[in-house]
mmCIF file of C-alpha atoms in Angstrom:
data_model
loop_
_atom_site.group_PDB
_atom_site.id
_atom_site.type_symbol
_atom_site.label_atom_id
_atom_site.label_comp_id
_atom_site.label_asym_id
_atom_site.label_seq_id
_atom_site.Cartn_x
_atom_site.Cartn_y
_atom_site.Cartn_z
ATOM 1 C CA UNK H 7 29.699 20.106 -28.255
ATOM 2 C CA UNK H 8 30.482 16.432 -27.737
ATOM 3 C CA UNK H 9 33.858 14.756 -28.198
ATOM 4 C CA UNK H 10 35.095 11.467 -29.614
ATOM 5 C CA UNK H 11 38.204 9.508 -30.408
ATOM 6 C CA UNK H 12 39.252 8.553 -33.903
ATOM 7 C CA UNK H 13 42.099 6.185 -34.800
ATOM 8 C CA UNK H 14 45.293 7.846 -35.987
ATOM 9 C CA UNK H 15 44.917 5.998 -39.278
ATOM 10 C CA UNK H 16 42.040 8.410 -39.955
ATOM 11 C CA UNK H 17 44.640 11.122 -40.442
ATOM 12 C CA UNK H 18 45.767 9.564 -43.715
ATOM 13 C CA UNK H 19 42.320 10.180 -45.165
ATOM 14 C CA UNK H 20 42.148 13.661 -43.698
ATOM 15 C CA UNK H 21 45.300 14.704 -45.441
ATOM 16 C CA UNK H 22 44.846 12.532 -48.528
ATOM 17 C CA UNK H 23 47.217 13.553 -51.270
ATOM 18 C CA UNK H 24 49.125 11.797 -54.006
ATOM 19 C CA UNK H 25 52.812 11.011 -53.897
ATOM 20 C CA UNK H 26 54.962 9.626 -51.119
ATOM 21 C CA UNK H 27 53.781 10.182 -47.562
ATOM 22 C CA UNK H 28 55.523 12.957 -45.746
ATOM 23 C CA UNK H 29 54.944 13.570 -42.045
ATOM 24 C CA UNK H 30 51.163 13.246 -42.278
ATOM 25 C CA UNK H 31 50.580 11.889 -45.732
ATOM 26 C CA UNK H 32 50.941 15.156 -47.649
ATOM 27 C CA UNK H 33 53.270 15.374 -50.593
ATOM 28 C CA UNK H 34 53.821 17.497 -53.666
ATOM 29 C CA UNK H 35 51.945 15.644 -56.409
ATOM 30 C CA UNK H 36 54.053 13.808 -58.940
ATOM 31 C CA UNK H 37 52.165 15.315 -61.854
ATOM 32 C CA UNK H 38 53.312 18.775 -60.758
ATOM 33 C CA UNK H 39 56.974 17.870 -61.284
ATOM 34 C CA UNK H 40 58.722 18.919 -64.484
ATOM 35 C CA UNK H 41 56.567 21.909 -65.191
ATOM 36 C CA UNK H 42 56.289 25.475 -63.965
ATOM 37 C CA UNK H 43 55.458 25.399 -60.260
ATOM 38 C CA UNK H 44 52.892 28.156 -60.724
ATOM 39 C CA UNK H 45 51.179 26.748 -63.799
ATOM 40 C CA UNK H 46 49.636 29.403 -66.008
ATOM 41 C CA UNK H 47 49.838 32.103 -63.358
ATOM 42 C CA UNK H 48 53.332 33.397 -64.064
ATOM 43 C CA UNK H 49 56.278 33.289 -61.659
ATOM 44 C CA UNK H 50 58.554 35.734 -59.840
ATOM 45 C CA UNK H 51 60.542 36.159 -63.070
ATOM 46 C CA UNK H 52 57.449 36.764 -65.195
ATOM 47 C CA UNK H 53 55.088 38.295 -62.703
ATOM 48 C CA UNK H 54 51.521 38.885 -63.872
ATOM 49 C CA UNK H 55 51.480 42.294 -62.166
ATOM 50 C CA UNK H 56 52.946 44.040 -59.152
ATOM 51 C CA UNK H 57 50.084 42.835 -56.958
ATOM 52 C CA UNK H 58 50.724 39.144 -57.605
ATOM 53 C CA UNK H 59 52.918 37.319 -55.106
ATOM 54 C CA UNK H 60 54.150 33.732 -55.380
ATOM 55 C CA UNK H 61 54.329 31.191 -52.560
ATOM 56 C CA UNK H 62 56.239 27.935 -52.813
ATOM 57 C CA UNK H 63 57.388 25.760 -49.919
ATOM 58 C CA UNK H 64 60.094 24.424 -52.231
ATOM 59 C CA UNK H 65 61.649 27.867 -52.543
ATOM 60 C CA UNK H 66 60.918 28.970 -56.116
ATOM 61 C CA UNK H 67 58.510 31.748 -55.125
ATOM 62 C CA UNK H 68 58.690 35.076 -53.365
ATOM 63 C CA UNK H 69 57.896 33.364 -50.047
ATOM 64 C CA UNK H 70 58.014 29.853 -48.639
ATOM 65 C CA UNK H 71 55.008 30.288 -46.308
ATOM 66 C CA UNK H 72 51.536 31.635 -46.850
ATOM 67 C CA UNK H 73 51.662 33.782 -43.729
ATOM 68 C CA UNK H 74 54.853 35.501 -44.899
ATOM 69 C CA UNK H 75 53.128 36.436 -48.127
ATOM 70 C CA UNK H 76 50.031 37.691 -46.316
ATOM 71 C CA UNK H 77 52.208 39.783 -44.013
ATOM 72 C CA UNK H 78 53.929 41.325 -47.034
ATOM 73 C CA UNK H 79 50.624 42.428 -48.542
ATOM 74 C CA UNK H 80 50.064 46.138 -48.036
ATOM 75 C CA UNK H 81 46.848 47.547 -49.350
ATOM 76 C CA UNK H 82 44.026 45.957 -51.268
ATOM 77 C CA UNK H 83 43.561 43.733 -54.295
ATOM 78 C CA UNK H 84 46.563 41.388 -54.048
ATOM 79 C CA UNK H 85 46.710 37.833 -55.363
ATOM 80 C CA UNK H 86 48.730 34.982 -53.869
ATOM 81 C CA UNK H 87 49.530 32.176 -56.275
ATOM 82 C CA UNK H 88 50.393 29.123 -54.190
ATOM 83 C CA UNK H 89 52.454 26.276 -55.646
ATOM 84 C CA UNK H 90 51.634 22.630 -54.886
ATOM 85 C CA UNK H 91 52.817 21.586 -51.473
ATOM 86 C CA UNK H 92 51.920 21.198 -47.822
ATOM 87 C CA UNK H 93 52.035 24.404 -45.791
ATOM 88 C CA UNK H 94 52.078 23.399 -42.138
ATOM 89 C CA UNK H 95 51.373 26.707 -40.461
ATOM 90 C CA UNK H 96 48.660 28.937 -39.112
ATOM 91 C CA UNK H 97 47.589 31.880 -41.251
ATOM 92 C CA UNK H 98 45.699 35.043 -40.282
ATOM 93 C CA UNK H 99 44.304 37.620 -42.703
ATOM 94 C CA UNK H 100 43.376 40.727 -40.713
ATOM 95 C CA UNK H 101 40.765 43.296 -41.667
ATOM 96 C CA UNK H 102 43.250 45.591 -43.466
ATOM 97 C CA UNK H 103 44.113 43.117 -46.236
ATOM 98 C CA UNK H 104 40.932 43.435 -48.269
ATOM 99 C CA UNK H 105 40.077 41.978 -51.704
ATOM 100 C CA UNK H 106 42.763 39.325 -51.300
ATOM 101 C CA UNK H 107 42.706 36.281 -53.596
ATOM 102 C CA UNK H 108 44.456 32.947 -53.064
ATOM 103 C CA UNK H 109 44.871 30.634 -56.048
ATOM 104 C CA UNK H 110 46.057 27.042 -55.920
ATOM 105 C CA UNK H 111 48.393 27.053 -58.911
ATOM 106 C CA UNK H 112 47.659 23.500 -60.110
ATOM 107 C CA UNK H 113 43.877 24.101 -60.050
ATOM 108 C CA UNK H 114 43.450 20.940 -57.985
ATOM 109 C CA UNK H 115 42.665 21.542 -54.290
ATOM 110 C CA UNK H 116 44.383 18.308 -53.252
ATOM 111 C CA UNK H 117 47.713 19.749 -54.351
ATOM 112 C CA UNK H 118 47.779 22.846 -52.117
ATOM 113 C CA UNK H 119 47.158 22.087 -48.446
ATOM 114 C CA UNK H 120 47.266 24.541 -45.546
ATOM 115 C CA UNK H 121 47.186 22.530 -42.341
ATOM 116 C CA UNK H 122 47.907 22.724 -38.629
ATOM 117 C CA UNK H 123 46.884 20.808 -35.527
ATOM 118 C CA UNK H 124 45.660 23.023 -32.696
ATOM 119 C CA UNK H 125 42.474 22.293 -30.765
ATOM 120 C CA UNK H 126 40.463 24.461 -28.403
ATOM 121 C CA UNK H 127 42.047 22.697 -25.440
ATOM 122 C CA UNK H 128 45.622 22.734 -26.731
ATOM 123 C CA UNK H 129 47.885 24.515 -24.211
ATOM 124 C CA UNK H 130 49.266 27.826 -25.434
ATOM 125 C CA UNK H 131 52.846 28.884 -24.871
ATOM 126 C CA UNK H 132 52.799 31.052 -21.782
ATOM 127 C CA UNK H 133 49.622 29.567 -20.369
ATOM 128 C CA UNK H 134 45.981 29.033 -21.150
ATOM 129 C CA UNK H 135 44.483 27.233 -24.131
ATOM 130 C CA UNK H 136 43.681 28.298 -27.674
ATOM 131 C CA UNK H 137 39.895 28.128 -27.517
ATOM 132 C CA UNK H 138 37.755 27.392 -30.550
ATOM 133 C CA UNK H 139 38.692 30.488 -32.568
ATOM 134 C CA UNK H 140 42.339 30.212 -31.613
ATOM 135 C CA UNK H 141 42.442 26.640 -32.881
ATOM 136 C CA UNK H 142 41.814 27.738 -36.478
ATOM 137 C CA UNK H 143 44.482 26.830 -38.985
ATOM 138 C CA UNK H 144 43.362 29.763 -41.134
ATOM 139 C CA UNK H 145 41.559 32.896 -39.937
ATOM 140 C CA UNK H 146 40.094 35.334 -42.478
ATOM 141 C CA UNK H 147 38.718 38.641 -41.192
ATOM 142 C CA UNK H 148 39.146 40.870 -44.246
ATOM 143 C CA UNK H 149 36.296 41.665 -46.627
ATOM 144 C CA UNK H 150 36.431 40.514 -50.229
ATOM 145 C CA UNK H 151 38.498 37.356 -49.686
ATOM 146 C CA UNK H 152 38.478 34.710 -52.428
ATOM 147 C CA UNK H 153 40.110 31.269 -52.488
ATOM 148 C CA UNK H 154 40.232 28.779 -55.352
ATOM 149 C CA UNK H 155 41.544 25.214 -55.450
ATOM 150 C CA UNK H 156 42.936 25.083 -51.897
ATOM 151 C CA UNK H 157 42.558 22.583 -49.053
ATOM 152 C CA UNK H 158 42.147 24.030 -45.562
ATOM 153 C CA UNK H 159 42.719 21.386 -42.883
ATOM 154 C CA UNK H 160 43.074 20.803 -39.172
ATOM 155 C CA UNK H 161 44.480 17.332 -38.530
ATOM 156 C CA UNK H 162 44.287 17.387 -34.741
ATOM 157 C CA UNK H 163 42.952 14.026 -33.572
ATOM 158 C CA UNK H 164 41.195 13.317 -30.288
ATOM 159 C CA UNK H 165 42.712 9.849 -30.074
ATOM 160 C CA UNK H 166 46.195 11.382 -29.916
ATOM 161 C CA UNK H 167 45.259 13.686 -27.019
ATOM 162 C CA UNK H 168 42.998 11.806 -24.572
ATOM 163 C CA UNK H 169 43.664 14.351 -21.824
ATOM 164 C CA UNK H 170 42.266 17.303 -23.786
ATOM 165 C CA UNK H 171 38.536 17.949 -23.423
ATOM 166 C CA UNK H 172 38.305 20.995 -25.687
ATOM 167 C CA UNK H 173 38.190 18.985 -28.914
ATOM 168 C CA UNK H 174 37.008 21.696 -31.301
ATOM 169 C CA UNK H 175 39.645 21.969 -34.038
ATOM 170 C CA UNK H 176 38.823 24.515 -36.741
ATOM 171 C CA UNK H 177 40.277 24.253 -40.243
ATOM 172 C CA UNK H 178 39.175 27.769 -41.204
ATOM 173 C CA UNK H 179 37.250 30.583 -39.575
ATOM 174 C CA UNK H 180 35.830 33.153 -41.994
ATOM 175 C CA UNK H 181 34.452 36.463 -40.673
ATOM 176 C CA UNK H 182 34.687 38.889 -43.571
ATOM 177 C CA UNK H 183 31.874 40.025 -45.845
ATOM 178 C CA UNK H 184 31.964 38.891 -49.476
ATOM 179 C CA UNK H 185 34.134 35.838 -48.791
ATOM 180 C CA UNK H 186 34.058 33.297 -51.620
ATOM 181 C CA UNK H 187 35.469 29.794 -51.894
ATOM 182 C CA UNK H 188 35.470 27.916 -55.188
ATOM 183 C CA UNK H 189 36.565 24.283 -55.542
ATOM 184 C CA UNK H 190 38.055 24.184 -52.057
ATOM 185 C CA UNK H 191 38.235 21.403 -49.451
ATOM 186 C CA UNK H 192 37.735 21.756 -45.696
ATOM 187 C CA UNK H 193 39.045 18.824 -43.655
ATOM 188 C CA UNK H 194 38.700 18.196 -39.948
ATOM 189 C CA UNK H 195 36.515 16.516 -37.362
ATOM 190 C CA UNK H 196 34.791 18.861 -34.931
ATOM 191 C CA UNK H 197 34.027 22.457 -35.996
ATOM 192 C CA UNK H 198 35.805 22.130 -39.344
ATOM 193 C CA UNK H 199 34.316 25.127 -41.194
ATOM 194 C CA UNK H 200 33.466 28.161 -39.074
ATOM 195 C CA UNK H 201 31.421 30.514 -41.287
ATOM 196 C CA UNK H 202 30.957 33.489 -38.998
ATOM 197 C CA UNK H 203 31.086 37.305 -38.841
ATOM 198 C CA UNK H 204 33.161 39.900 -37.016
ATOM 199 C CA UNK H 205 30.350 40.666 -34.573
ATOM 200 C CA UNK H 206 26.618 40.121 -34.134
ATOM 201 C CA UNK H 207 25.799 43.383 -35.950
ATOM 202 C CA UNK H 208 27.777 42.405 -39.061
ATOM 203 C CA UNK H 209 25.844 40.261 -41.523
ATOM 204 C CA UNK H 210 28.815 38.760 -43.333
ATOM 205 C CA UNK H 211 27.939 37.199 -46.696
ATOM 206 C CA UNK H 212 29.861 34.114 -47.754
ATOM 207 C CA UNK H 213 29.664 31.825 -50.759
ATOM 208 C CA UNK H 214 30.942 28.261 -51.122
ATOM 209 C CA UNK H 215 30.689 26.664 -54.557
ATOM 210 C CA UNK H 216 31.804 23.187 -55.645
ATOM 211 C CA UNK H 217 33.440 22.686 -52.258
ATOM 212 C CA UNK H 218 33.939 19.623 -50.067
ATOM 213 C CA UNK H 219 33.648 19.657 -46.261
ATOM 214 C CA UNK H 220 33.967 16.756 -43.862
ATOM 215 C CA UNK H 221 33.730 16.203 -40.136
ATOM 216 C CA UNK H 222 31.636 14.798 -37.331
ATOM 217 C CA UNK H 223 30.433 17.286 -34.689
ATOM 218 C CA UNK H 224 28.938 20.609 -35.877
ATOM 219 C CA UNK H 225 31.427 20.673 -38.700
ATOM 220 C CA UNK H 226 29.770 23.579 -40.543
ATOM 221 C CA UNK H 227 28.797 26.262 -38.034
ATOM 222 C CA UNK H 228 28.585 29.970 -37.234
ATOM 223 C CA UNK H 229 26.433 33.068 -37.789
ATOM 224 C CA UNK H 230 27.327 34.136 -41.328
ATOM 225 C CA UNK H 231 24.843 34.545 -44.141
ATOM 226 C CA UNK H 232 26.323 31.682 -46.129
ATOM 227 C CA UNK H 233 25.306 29.977 -49.360
ATOM 228 C CA UNK H 234 26.606 26.475 -50.092
ATOM 229 C CA UNK H 235 25.991 25.585 -53.723
ATOM 230 C CA UNK H 236 26.987 22.361 -55.467
ATOM 231 C CA UNK H 237 28.880 21.310 -52.346
ATOM 232 C CA UNK H 238 29.591 17.871 -50.899
ATOM 233 C CA UNK H 239 29.354 17.350 -47.145
ATOM 234 C CA UNK H 240 30.671 14.052 -45.791
ATOM 235 C CA UNK H 241 30.173 12.731 -42.268
ATOM 236 C CA UNK H 242 32.928 10.613 -40.765
ATOM 237 C CA UNK H 243 32.780 7.260 -39.056
ATOM 238 C CA UNK H 244 33.455 7.061 -35.303
ATOM 239 C CA UNK H 245 34.758 3.814 -33.864
ATOM 240 C CA UNK H 246 34.671 5.144 -30.308
ATOM 241 C CA UNK H 247 30.871 5.339 -30.116
ATOM 242 C CA UNK H 248 28.443 2.439 -29.969
ATOM 243 C CA UNK H 249 25.252 4.289 -30.830
ATOM 244 C CA UNK H 250 23.731 7.231 -32.609
ATOM 245 C CA UNK H 251 24.089 10.086 -33.045
ATOM 246 C CA UNK H 252 27.683 10.290 -34.147
ATOM 247 C CA UNK H 253 27.375 14.000 -34.848
ATOM 248 C CA UNK H 254 25.750 16.894 -36.671
ATOM 249 C CA UNK H 255 26.442 18.434 -40.059
ATOM 250 C CA UNK H 256 25.278 22.019 -39.501
ATOM 251 C CA UNK H 257 25.117 24.183 -36.366
ATOM 252 C CA UNK H 258 24.116 27.711 -37.409
ATOM 253 C CA UNK H 259 24.052 30.522 -34.849
ATOM 254 C CA UNK H 260 22.292 33.186 -36.913
ATOM 255 C CA UNK H 261 21.649 36.489 -35.167
ATOM 256 C CA UNK H 262 17.946 36.914 -34.432
ATOM 257 C CA UNK H 263 17.677 40.120 -36.454
ATOM 258 C CA UNK H 264 19.377 38.627 -39.520
ATOM 259 C CA UNK H 265 16.778 37.428 -42.064
ATOM 260 C CA UNK H 266 19.296 35.148 -43.792
ATOM 261 C CA UNK H 267 21.337 32.336 -42.267
ATOM 262 C CA UNK H 268 22.669 29.231 -44.026
ATOM 263 C CA UNK H 269 21.345 28.143 -47.416
ATOM 264 C CA UNK H 270 22.375 24.771 -48.827
ATOM 265 C CA UNK H 271 21.283 24.220 -52.402
ATOM 266 C CA UNK H 272 21.911 21.657 -55.131
ATOM 267 C CA UNK H 273 24.355 19.815 -52.896
ATOM 268 C CA UNK H 274 24.748 16.368 -51.344
ATOM 269 C CA UNK H 275 25.434 14.806 -47.968
ATOM 270 C CA UNK H 276 27.153 11.423 -47.819
ATOM 271 C CA UNK H 277 28.490 9.413 -44.917
ATOM 272 C CA UNK H 278 31.025 6.820 -43.808
ATOM 273 C CA UNK H 279 28.860 5.978 -40.804
ATOM 274 C CA UNK H 280 26.033 3.467 -40.393
ATOM 275 C CA UNK H 281 22.640 4.525 -41.688
ATOM 276 C CA UNK H 282 20.803 7.211 -39.678
ATOM 277 C CA UNK H 283 23.726 7.881 -37.338
ATOM 278 C CA UNK H 284 23.942 11.596 -38.101
ATOM 279 C CA UNK H 285 21.614 14.538 -37.569
ATOM 280 C CA UNK H 286 21.372 17.083 -40.325
ATOM 281 C CA UNK H 287 21.561 20.011 -37.906
ATOM 282 C CA UNK H 288 21.169 21.399 -34.436
ATOM 283 C CA UNK H 289 20.835 25.064 -33.465
ATOM 284 C CA UNK H 290 23.697 26.812 -31.710
ATOM 285 C CA UNK H 291 22.563 29.625 -29.437
ATOM 286 C CA UNK H 292 25.823 30.945 -27.931
ATOM 287 C CA UNK H 293 25.980 32.138 -24.350
ATOM 288 C CA UNK H 294 27.244 35.445 -25.787
ATOM 289 C CA UNK H 295 24.028 35.914 -27.783
ATOM 290 C CA UNK H 296 21.027 34.213 -26.263
ATOM 291 C CA UNK H 297 18.739 36.075 -28.696
ATOM 292 C CA UNK H 298 20.169 34.180 -31.672
ATOM 293 C CA UNK H 299 17.682 32.336 -33.893
ATOM 294 C CA UNK H 300 19.674 29.864 -35.950
ATOM 295 C CA UNK H 301 18.543 29.609 -39.570
ATOM 296 C CA UNK H 302 19.187 26.783 -42.031
ATOM 297 C CA UNK H 303 17.452 26.007 -45.303
ATOM 298 C CA UNK H 304 18.415 22.872 -47.223
ATOM 299 C CA UNK H 305 16.871 22.601 -50.665
ATOM 300 C CA UNK H 306 17.211 20.497 -53.817
ATOM 301 C CA UNK H 307 19.902 18.499 -52.047
ATOM 302 C CA UNK H 308 20.531 14.754 -51.914
ATOM 303 C CA UNK H 309 20.659 13.433 -48.357
ATOM 304 C CA UNK H 310 22.279 10.027 -48.090
ATOM 305 C CA UNK H 311 21.325 7.231 -45.681
ATOM 306 C CA UNK H 312 23.698 8.500 -43.005
ATOM 307 C CA UNK H 313 21.169 11.211 -42.110
ATOM 308 C CA UNK H 314 18.442 10.274 -39.636
ATOM 309 C CA UNK H 315 15.344 10.779 -41.784
ATOM 310 C CA UNK H 316 12.897 10.282 -38.914
ATOM 311 C CA UNK H 317 14.434 12.962 -36.680
ATOM 312 C CA UNK H 318 17.034 14.958 -38.649
ATOM 313 C CA UNK H 319 17.170 17.824 -36.129
ATOM 314 C CA UNK H 320 17.944 17.876 -32.433
ATOM 315 C CA UNK H 321 18.689 20.368 -29.664
ATOM 316 C CA UNK H 322 22.085 21.555 -28.565
ATOM 317 C CA UNK H 323 20.352 22.871 -25.433
ATOM 318 C CA UNK H 324 16.806 22.097 -24.378
ATOM 319 C CA UNK H 325 16.501 25.774 -23.453
ATOM 320 C CA UNK H 326 16.523 26.564 -27.161
ATOM 321 C CA UNK H 327 14.543 23.823 -28.932
ATOM 322 C CA UNK H 328 15.134 23.428 -32.628
ATOM 323 C CA UNK H 329 11.412 23.831 -33.298
ATOM 324 C CA UNK H 330 11.716 27.479 -32.176
ATOM 325 C CA UNK H 331 14.478 28.187 -34.681
ATOM 326 C CA UNK H 332 14.397 28.650 -38.442
ATOM 327 C CA UNK H 333 15.011 25.241 -39.986
ATOM 328 C CA UNK H 334 13.388 24.275 -43.280
ATOM 329 C CA UNK H 335 13.765 22.031 -46.311
ATOM 330 C CA UNK H 336 12.512 21.999 -49.870
ATOM 331 C CA UNK H 337 12.480 19.250 -52.464
ATOM 332 C CA UNK H 338 15.368 17.250 -51.076
ATOM 333 C CA UNK H 339 15.992 13.719 -52.297
ATOM 334 C CA UNK H 340 17.609 10.514 -51.082
ATOM 335 C CA UNK H 341 17.001 8.122 -48.187
ATOM 336 C CA UNK H 342 17.935 10.781 -45.640
ATOM 337 C CA UNK H 343 15.233 13.086 -46.996
ATOM 338 C CA UNK H 344 12.243 10.751 -46.689
ATOM 339 C CA UNK H 345 9.437 12.463 -44.769
ATOM 340 C CA UNK H 346 7.926 9.905 -42.408
ATOM 341 C CA UNK H 347 7.187 12.239 -39.484
ATOM 342 C CA UNK H 348 6.138 15.558 -41.071
ATOM 343 C CA UNK H 349 6.396 17.583 -37.870
ATOM 344 C CA UNK H 350 10.090 16.684 -37.687
ATOM 345 C CA UNK H 351 10.812 18.071 -41.154
ATOM 346 C CA UNK H 352 9.492 21.617 -41.754
ATOM 347 C CA UNK H 353 9.080 22.264 -45.473
ATOM 348 C CA UNK H 354 9.022 25.528 -47.398
ATOM 349 C CA UNK H 355 6.016 26.245 -49.544
ATOM 350 C CA UNK H 356 6.695 26.961 -53.230
ATOM 351 C CA UNK H 357 6.114 30.657 -52.551
ATOM 352 C CA UNK H 358 8.571 30.653 -49.653
ATOM 353 C CA UNK H 359 11.113 28.805 -51.778
ATOM 354 C CA UNK H 360 11.130 31.644 -54.291
ATOM 355 C CA UNK H 361 13.143 33.742 -51.841
ATOM 356 C CA UNK H 362 15.429 30.897 -50.707
ATOM 357 C CA UNK H 363 17.991 31.575 -53.428
ATOM 358 C CA UNK H 364 21.573 32.687 -53.647
ATOM 359 C CA UNK H 365 20.444 35.958 -55.247
ATOM 360 C CA UNK H 366 18.195 36.807 -52.287
ATOM 361 C CA UNK H 367 20.800 35.813 -49.715
ATOM 362 C CA UNK H 368 23.752 37.603 -51.301
ATOM 363 C CA UNK H 369 22.051 40.673 -52.744
ATOM 364 C CA UNK H 370 24.150 42.800 -55.069
ATOM 365 C CA UNK H 371 27.182 40.536 -54.679
ATOM 366 C CA UNK H 372 27.472 37.917 -57.451
ATOM 367 C CA UNK H 373 30.470 35.665 -56.675
ATOM 368 C CA UNK H 374 29.159 32.873 -58.913
ATOM 369 C CA UNK H 375 30.046 34.940 -61.949
ATOM 370 C CA UNK H 376 33.525 35.085 -63.371
ATOM 371 C CA UNK H 377 36.056 33.095 -65.347
ATOM 372 C CA UNK H 378 36.961 30.509 -62.706
ATOM 373 C CA UNK H 379 33.640 30.119 -60.916
#
């Protein structure tokens, strides 16, 4: 995956938040002052139940870091209510902490930010580098994870580290089955949102609704069965490059035996870049699974002018041409969706589109139902 350099001023947009700028532009929002830090979700003194824990960097909760609260969870079905603030840390949810829910207490994802700044090529203490997975600010491996109103970010910038060639910097890697994200933001540059599974035999189902993701190179990628509904994907400008392409929105790596990969529906793709400087997708066939057949369906989605309408797909490796993978569209709109070269834009038939739905992809799991969905 290619690299680039972005001015440090870009970081202010990455970590955009209201209030005075702290180290990287994050601050507790002014509107959160003067009221209960946990909103309508109780507090340590009036706990909703014994499986609700409170996190507040300012010290009014049970814990001041998200990882400390996750570590304290024993068993299944816990809820973390997270007060407004910037949580500069890495967080890992292992497979034992199932049915865990994180709630941003203000119900505004800009107010609760979990951020760190490792990249794949960042040196690790004791030797070696982190690698792509190790760069993740947040790692979720447990089944049944749900997050609402939270920003997951990786603010590592290539321009600040010209000597590092491993520029993948993951905001979140999700591997568990039945992982749902509602009204969340995912901020980064390369490899921002890693929607994956625990192994090639696990068809992890994931659901992203009313979410925002931004980046430049392969910033939504992995082998999960993932549905993105009513989401906004935004491609970033790149002042270091003089020509197209600047990057790629999706890079699925669906296992060949999995009949369901990525489904994007009723969403939109916008861009800060010049017109036609981004590809919609390229297939990722990992060296660890050369039988992968990446799958992406984009339907009923508005594609802005930043997407190259003439040739929206390209190869990551000529050994695995995109035409041999499972890419398709259906009833998209916008300047980036204009079909001028039909062979470059495979389209579903109406009959095929009947099975390209969240219900088909997610089966008996219905994460779009519920009070806060």
